[in-house]
mmCIF file of C-alpha atoms and ligand atoms in Angstrom:
data_model
loop_
_atom_site.group_PDB
_atom_site.id
_atom_site.type_symbol
_atom_site.label_atom_id
_atom_site.label_comp_id
_atom_site.label_asym_id
_atom_site.label_seq_id
_atom_site.Cartn_x
_atom_site.Cartn_y
_atom_site.Cartn_z
ATOM 1 C CA UNK A 1 20.384 87.001 -25.736
ATOM 2 C CA UNK A 2 22.221 83.826 -26.732
ATOM 3 C CA UNK A 3 25.632 83.872 -28.330
ATOM 4 C CA UNK A 4 26.944 81.201 -30.654
ATOM 5 C CA UNK A 5 30.654 81.400 -31.454
ATOM 6 C CA UNK A 6 32.029 79.491 -34.432
ATOM 7 C CA UNK A 7 35.200 77.781 -33.185
ATOM 8 C CA UNK A 8 35.980 76.120 -36.508
ATOM 9 C CA UNK A 9 34.492 76.404 -39.986
ATOM 10 C CA UNK A 10 36.461 74.021 -42.246
ATOM 11 C CA UNK A 11 35.261 70.801 -43.839
ATOM 12 C CA UNK A 12 37.244 67.693 -42.916
ATOM 13 C CA UNK A 13 40.593 69.225 -43.965
ATOM 14 C CA UNK A 14 41.579 72.198 -41.785
ATOM 15 C CA UNK A 15 44.186 74.882 -42.487
ATOM 16 C CA UNK A 16 46.080 77.525 -40.521
ATOM 17 C CA UNK A 17 43.034 79.804 -40.309
ATOM 18 C CA UNK A 18 40.165 77.325 -40.090
ATOM 19 C CA UNK A 19 39.763 74.436 -37.699
ATOM 20 C CA UNK A 20 37.279 71.636 -38.422
ATOM 21 C CA UNK A 21 33.689 72.703 -37.865
ATOM 22 C CA UNK A 22 32.573 73.119 -34.249
ATOM 23 C CA UNK A 23 30.906 75.835 -32.180
ATOM 24 C CA UNK A 24 29.915 76.888 -28.681
ATOM 25 C CA UNK A 25 26.580 78.213 -27.425
ATOM 26 C CA UNK A 26 26.581 80.654 -24.491
ATOM 27 C CA UNK A 27 23.700 81.727 -22.299
ATOM 28 C CA UNK A 28 24.151 84.183 -19.434
ATOM 29 C CA UNK A 29 25.594 81.563 -17.062
ATOM 30 C CA UNK A 30 26.542 78.423 -18.925
ATOM 31 C CA UNK A 31 27.824 77.164 -22.257
ATOM 32 C CA UNK A 32 27.469 74.095 -24.463
ATOM 33 C CA UNK A 33 29.978 72.829 -26.989
ATOM 34 C CA UNK A 34 28.592 71.528 -30.291
ATOM 35 C CA UNK A 35 31.089 69.041 -31.745
ATOM 36 C CA UNK A 36 34.737 69.233 -30.821
ATOM 37 C CA UNK A 37 37.536 70.132 -33.244
ATOM 38 C CA UNK A 38 41.215 69.818 -32.563
ATOM 39 C CA UNK A 39 42.088 72.636 -30.148
ATOM 40 C CA UNK A 40 39.062 73.234 -27.919
ATOM 41 C CA UNK A 41 40.911 74.736 -24.937
ATOM 42 C CA UNK A 42 42.866 77.147 -27.165
ATOM 43 C CA UNK A 43 39.803 78.150 -29.174
ATOM 44 C CA UNK A 44 37.670 78.695 -26.034
ATOM 45 C CA UNK A 45 40.456 80.910 -24.698
ATOM 46 C CA UNK A 46 40.562 82.886 -27.962
ATOM 47 C CA UNK A 47 36.782 83.303 -27.721
ATOM 48 C CA UNK A 48 37.174 84.438 -24.096
ATOM 49 C CA UNK A 49 34.930 81.655 -22.788
ATOM 50 C CA UNK A 50 35.704 80.078 -19.413
ATOM 51 C CA UNK A 51 35.718 76.266 -19.943
ATOM 52 C CA UNK A 52 34.331 75.903 -16.413
ATOM 53 C CA UNK A 53 31.030 77.292 -17.749
ATOM 54 C CA UNK A 54 30.638 74.298 -20.113
ATOM 55 C CA UNK A 55 27.686 72.110 -19.172
ATOM 56 C CA UNK A 56 28.539 69.552 -21.808
ATOM 57 C CA UNK A 57 29.244 68.534 -25.399
ATOM 58 C CA UNK A 58 26.602 67.770 -28.016
ATOM 59 C CA UNK A 59 28.102 65.537 -30.708
ATOM 60 C CA UNK A 60 26.283 65.581 -34.051
ATOM 61 C CA UNK A 61 28.085 62.455 -35.341
ATOM 62 C CA UNK A 62 31.246 60.492 -34.767
ATOM 63 C CA UNK A 63 33.330 61.408 -37.833
ATOM 64 C CA UNK A 64 36.893 62.349 -36.801
ATOM 65 C CA UNK A 65 36.579 66.012 -37.833
ATOM 66 C CA UNK A 66 33.680 66.376 -35.343
ATOM 67 C CA UNK A 67 35.048 64.500 -32.317
ATOM 68 C CA UNK A 68 38.840 64.559 -32.587
ATOM 69 C CA UNK A 69 39.287 67.227 -29.875
ATOM 70 C CA UNK A 70 37.231 65.389 -27.254
ATOM 71 C CA UNK A 71 40.187 63.716 -25.456
ATOM 72 C CA UNK A 72 42.086 66.997 -25.007
ATOM 73 C CA UNK A 73 38.888 68.772 -23.988
ATOM 74 C CA UNK A 74 38.186 66.208 -21.252
ATOM 75 C CA UNK A 75 41.862 66.256 -20.247
ATOM 76 C CA UNK A 76 41.964 70.058 -20.181
ATOM 77 C CA UNK A 77 38.868 70.271 -17.993
ATOM 78 C CA UNK A 78 40.388 67.722 -15.594
ATOM 79 C CA UNK A 79 43.732 69.578 -15.426
ATOM 80 C CA UNK A 80 41.993 72.899 -14.766
ATOM 81 C CA UNK A 81 40.276 71.422 -11.728
ATOM 82 C CA UNK A 82 36.789 70.693 -12.908
ATOM 83 C CA UNK A 83 34.614 69.023 -10.301
ATOM 84 C CA UNK A 84 31.064 69.310 -11.569
ATOM 85 C CA UNK A 85 29.622 66.708 -13.957
ATOM 86 C CA UNK A 86 30.046 67.050 -17.718
ATOM 87 C CA UNK A 87 27.392 65.669 -20.077
ATOM 88 C CA UNK A 88 28.052 64.212 -23.527
ATOM 89 C CA UNK A 89 25.025 64.039 -25.831
ATOM 90 C CA UNK A 90 25.178 61.787 -28.897
ATOM 91 C CA UNK A 91 23.635 59.026 -30.957
ATOM 92 C CA UNK A 92 23.842 55.474 -29.623
ATOM 93 C CA UNK A 93 26.838 54.901 -31.943
ATOM 94 C CA UNK A 94 28.621 58.097 -30.838
ATOM 95 C CA UNK A 95 28.133 57.109 -27.209
ATOM 96 C CA UNK A 96 29.915 53.826 -27.980
ATOM 97 C CA UNK A 97 32.784 55.461 -29.862
ATOM 98 C CA UNK A 98 33.702 58.212 -27.392
ATOM 99 C CA UNK A 99 34.148 56.038 -24.269
ATOM 100 C CA UNK A 100 36.179 53.552 -26.396
ATOM 101 C CA UNK A 101 38.417 56.385 -27.577
ATOM 102 C CA UNK A 102 38.879 57.582 -23.991
ATOM 103 C CA UNK A 103 39.597 54.078 -22.718
ATOM 104 C CA UNK A 104 42.413 53.766 -25.276
ATOM 105 C CA UNK A 105 43.848 56.901 -23.670
ATOM 106 C CA UNK A 106 43.436 55.293 -20.242
ATOM 107 C CA UNK A 107 41.309 58.014 -18.695
ATOM 108 C CA UNK A 108 40.121 55.476 -16.145
ATOM 109 C CA UNK A 109 43.372 56.012 -14.224
ATOM 110 C CA UNK A 110 43.155 59.825 -14.061
ATOM 111 C CA UNK A 111 42.823 60.497 -10.320
ATOM 112 C CA UNK A 112 39.859 62.529 -9.065
ATOM 113 C CA UNK A 113 38.277 62.682 -12.500
ATOM 114 C CA UNK A 114 34.998 64.646 -12.535
ATOM 115 C CA UNK A 115 31.859 62.678 -13.475
ATOM 116 C CA UNK A 116 31.092 62.350 -17.207
ATOM 117 C CA UNK A 117 27.500 61.416 -17.974
ATOM 118 C CA UNK A 118 25.995 60.338 -21.293
ATOM 119 C CA UNK A 119 22.635 61.274 -22.789
ATOM 120 C CA UNK A 120 21.502 59.399 -25.876
ATOM 121 C CA UNK A 121 19.804 61.558 -28.501
ATOM 122 C CA UNK A 122 16.279 60.240 -29.233
ATOM 123 C CA UNK A 123 16.220 59.091 -32.880
ATOM 124 C CA UNK A 124 13.112 61.018 -33.837
ATOM 125 C CA UNK A 125 12.340 64.278 -35.569
ATOM 126 C CA UNK A 126 12.464 67.515 -33.548
ATOM 127 C CA UNK A 127 13.214 65.730 -30.283
ATOM 128 C CA UNK A 128 13.560 68.075 -27.309
ATOM 129 C CA UNK A 129 17.070 67.227 -26.104
ATOM 130 C CA UNK A 130 17.913 70.067 -23.692
ATOM 131 C CA UNK A 131 15.414 72.250 -21.857
ATOM 132 C CA UNK A 132 17.553 74.976 -20.288
ATOM 133 C CA UNK A 133 16.295 78.079 -18.440
ATOM 134 C CA UNK A 134 17.218 80.283 -21.391
ATOM 135 C CA UNK A 135 16.964 77.974 -24.418
ATOM 136 C CA UNK A 136 15.672 74.694 -25.792
ATOM 137 C CA UNK A 137 17.675 72.425 -28.096
ATOM 138 C CA UNK A 138 15.830 70.184 -30.547
ATOM 139 C CA UNK A 139 17.492 67.557 -32.745
ATOM 140 C CA UNK A 140 16.442 65.783 -35.933
ATOM 141 C CA UNK A 141 18.215 62.939 -37.744
ATOM 142 C CA UNK A 142 19.643 64.184 -41.072
ATOM 143 C CA UNK A 143 21.063 62.293 -44.080
ATOM 144 C CA UNK A 144 24.795 61.738 -43.832
ATOM 145 C CA UNK A 145 27.070 58.697 -44.076
ATOM 146 C CA UNK A 146 26.710 57.725 -40.397
ATOM 147 C CA UNK A 147 23.920 58.504 -37.872
ATOM 148 C CA UNK A 148 23.923 62.314 -37.647
ATOM 149 C CA UNK A 149 21.653 64.970 -36.166
ATOM 150 C CA UNK A 150 20.992 68.572 -37.088
ATOM 151 C CA UNK A 151 19.888 70.817 -34.262
ATOM 152 C CA UNK A 152 17.763 73.865 -33.550
ATOM 153 C CA UNK A 153 18.218 76.216 -30.612
ATOM 154 C CA UNK A 154 15.223 78.323 -29.571
ATOM 155 C CA UNK A 155 15.974 81.325 -27.352
ATOM 156 C CA UNK A 156 13.349 81.633 -24.617
ATOM 157 C CA UNK A 157 14.220 85.300 -24.018
ATOM 158 C CA UNK A 158 14.210 86.695 -27.540
ATOM 159 C CA UNK A 159 11.922 84.194 -29.308
ATOM 160 C CA UNK A 160 14.603 83.817 -32.013
ATOM 161 C CA UNK A 161 15.986 80.527 -33.296
ATOM 162 C CA UNK A 162 19.157 79.210 -34.889
ATOM 163 C CA UNK A 163 19.397 75.921 -36.786
ATOM 164 C CA UNK A 164 22.554 73.989 -37.674
ATOM 165 C CA UNK A 165 22.332 71.272 -40.347
ATOM 166 C CA UNK A 166 25.513 69.404 -39.362
ATOM 167 C CA UNK A 167 26.898 67.211 -42.175
ATOM 168 C CA UNK A 168 24.083 66.192 -44.513
ATOM 169 C CA UNK A 169 22.951 65.966 -48.066
ATOM 170 C CA UNK A 170 20.036 68.326 -48.751
ATOM 171 C CA UNK A 171 17.154 66.943 -46.728
ATOM 172 C CA UNK A 172 13.577 67.722 -45.801
ATOM 173 C CA UNK A 173 14.298 67.170 -42.107
ATOM 174 C CA UNK A 174 16.511 70.293 -42.143
ATOM 175 C CA UNK A 175 13.820 72.323 -43.944
ATOM 176 C CA UNK A 176 11.297 71.337 -41.273
ATOM 177 C CA UNK A 177 13.707 71.841 -38.365
ATOM 178 C CA UNK A 178 14.841 75.257 -39.622
ATOM 179 C CA UNK A 179 11.376 76.566 -40.484
ATOM 180 C CA UNK A 180 11.041 80.119 -39.136
ATOM 181 C CA UNK A 181 14.619 80.246 -37.774
ATOM 182 C CA UNK A 182 16.407 83.565 -37.902
ATOM 183 C CA UNK A 183 19.712 81.910 -38.745
ATOM 184 C CA UNK A 184 20.498 78.679 -40.601
ATOM 185 C CA UNK A 185 24.068 77.417 -40.425
ATOM 186 C CA UNK A 186 24.278 74.925 -43.269
ATOM 187 C CA UNK A 187 27.148 72.772 -44.386
ATOM 188 C CA UNK A 188 28.509 73.430 -47.896
ATOM 189 C CA UNK A 189 31.176 70.807 -48.486
ATOM 190 C CA UNK A 190 30.464 70.440 -52.202
ATOM 191 C CA UNK A 191 29.239 67.654 -54.520
ATOM 192 C CA UNK A 192 30.152 64.644 -52.398
ATOM 193 C CA UNK A 193 27.988 61.792 -51.107
ATOM 194 C CA UNK A 194 26.311 62.723 -47.826
ATOM 195 C CA UNK A 195 27.083 66.434 -48.241
ATOM 196 C CA UNK A 196 25.587 69.581 -49.813
ATOM 197 C CA UNK A 197 26.782 72.136 -52.330
ATOM 198 C CA UNK A 198 26.447 75.854 -51.519
ATOM 199 C CA UNK A 199 23.579 76.242 -53.979
ATOM 200 C CA UNK A 200 21.771 73.336 -52.304
ATOM 201 C CA UNK A 201 22.316 75.037 -48.934
ATOM 202 C CA UNK A 202 20.751 78.181 -50.450
ATOM 203 C CA UNK A 203 17.762 76.176 -51.701
ATOM 204 C CA UNK A 204 17.202 74.648 -48.252
ATOM 205 C CA UNK A 205 17.426 78.097 -46.610
ATOM 206 C CA UNK A 206 14.925 79.488 -49.123
ATOM 207 C CA UNK A 207 12.458 76.674 -48.563
ATOM 208 C CA UNK A 208 12.783 76.905 -44.772
ATOM 209 C CA UNK A 209 12.062 80.647 -44.908
ATOM 210 C CA UNK A 210 15.019 81.654 -42.720
ATOM 211 C CA UNK A 211 16.403 85.202 -42.680
ATOM 212 C CA UNK A 212 20.109 84.546 -42.756
ATOM 213 C CA UNK A 213 22.238 81.690 -44.144
ATOM 214 C CA UNK A 214 25.711 81.019 -42.775
ATOM 215 C CA UNK A 215 27.728 78.550 -44.878
ATOM 216 C CA UNK A 216 30.031 76.304 -42.889
ATOM 217 C CA UNK A 217 32.065 73.074 -43.346
ATOM 218 C CA UNK A 218 33.418 74.429 -46.639
ATOM 219 C CA UNK A 219 36.601 73.394 -48.468
ATOM 220 C CA UNK A 220 39.067 75.985 -47.195
ATOM 221 C CA UNK A 221 41.482 75.257 -50.030
ATOM 222 C CA UNK A 222 38.984 76.313 -52.713
ATOM 223 C CA UNK A 223 40.483 79.015 -54.916
ATOM 224 C CA UNK A 224 37.512 81.348 -54.820
ATOM 225 C CA UNK A 225 35.623 81.101 -51.557
ATOM 226 C CA UNK A 226 33.619 84.206 -52.364
ATOM 227 C CA UNK A 227 32.055 82.162 -55.153
ATOM 228 C CA UNK A 228 30.813 79.795 -52.437
ATOM 229 C CA UNK A 229 28.838 82.678 -50.973
ATOM 230 C CA UNK A 230 27.621 84.146 -54.236
ATOM 231 C CA UNK A 231 26.432 80.844 -55.703
ATOM 232 C CA UNK A 232 24.369 80.160 -52.551
ATOM 233 C CA UNK A 233 22.906 83.660 -52.890
ATOM 234 C CA UNK A 234 21.488 82.763 -56.322
ATOM 235 C CA UNK A 235 19.095 80.350 -54.593
ATOM 236 C CA UNK A 236 18.245 82.353 -51.458
ATOM 237 C CA UNK A 237 16.649 85.784 -51.046
ATOM 238 C CA UNK A 238 18.083 86.488 -47.572
ATOM 239 C CA UNK A 239 21.540 87.344 -46.307
ATOM 240 C CA UNK A 240 24.314 84.826 -47.101
ATOM 241 C CA UNK A 241 27.669 84.778 -45.390
ATOM 242 C CA UNK A 242 30.589 82.446 -44.820
ATOM 243 C CA UNK A 243 31.281 81.238 -41.301
ATOM 244 C CA UNK A 244 34.752 82.128 -40.067
ATOM 245 C CA UNK A 245 36.546 80.877 -36.988
ATOM 246 C CA UNK A 246 35.632 83.048 -33.960
ATOM 247 C CA UNK A 247 32.685 84.661 -35.722
ATOM 248 C CA UNK A 248 29.888 85.393 -33.213
ATOM 249 C CA UNK A 249 26.177 84.990 -33.975
ATOM 250 C CA UNK A 250 23.657 86.471 -31.543
ATOM 251 C CA UNK A 251 20.000 85.528 -31.394
HETATM 252 ZN ZN1 ZN B 1 32.397 66.808 -41.192
HETATM 253 ZN ZN1 ZN B 2 30.699 63.853 -41.336
#
């Protein structure tokens, strides 16, 4: 069984109880970070995940709320004695931005730094990005303000699947990627360019035929967050819930 822990669930403005949206996937031996909010070492500790088990970081796009924790993640791994390589997956643009950010922080002078390798995400629909013993990760470009991918994780043991839209306006690529998934984690920022409302997230979940919709990347300062859930439920016949920091999804 795979375990996906939500490490942050907020849209671009976080609060005391919600970090920016990011998550970690665990198999029996290893783990993979998906985006990197502000306090990755603290959040991994709260989730009881050993950072040494991280194989790498998959970055969906290079907006600050999705990559801002990367320098302290890489620093934290170095300070805790990591030796094995760490892989960063991202679009061509993301793989330009992250090394530039790290160079500004002068990581090139950290002694005995472990190897960091880069894997560019193929810019095509349902590209097989990671073929692990226990799961496969597929990515598809979605429709946001900068190059962004959504992703689907298929569990080889259970036959179940989880799809995450990342930041996007409602798009057919997510419907196709999520088709037949047990869980769809869909962003629900609201009526802004490049984003989706909760009812649009519900419509995408309905059309993809998933069983369970988890709304994420929501405005944590909204007065009535339960309305976020209930309005999505008007468009979707399955289970709708709000992501919360440290919530665990198994599949
Ligand atoms: Zn975002
Ligand atoms: Zn974004």
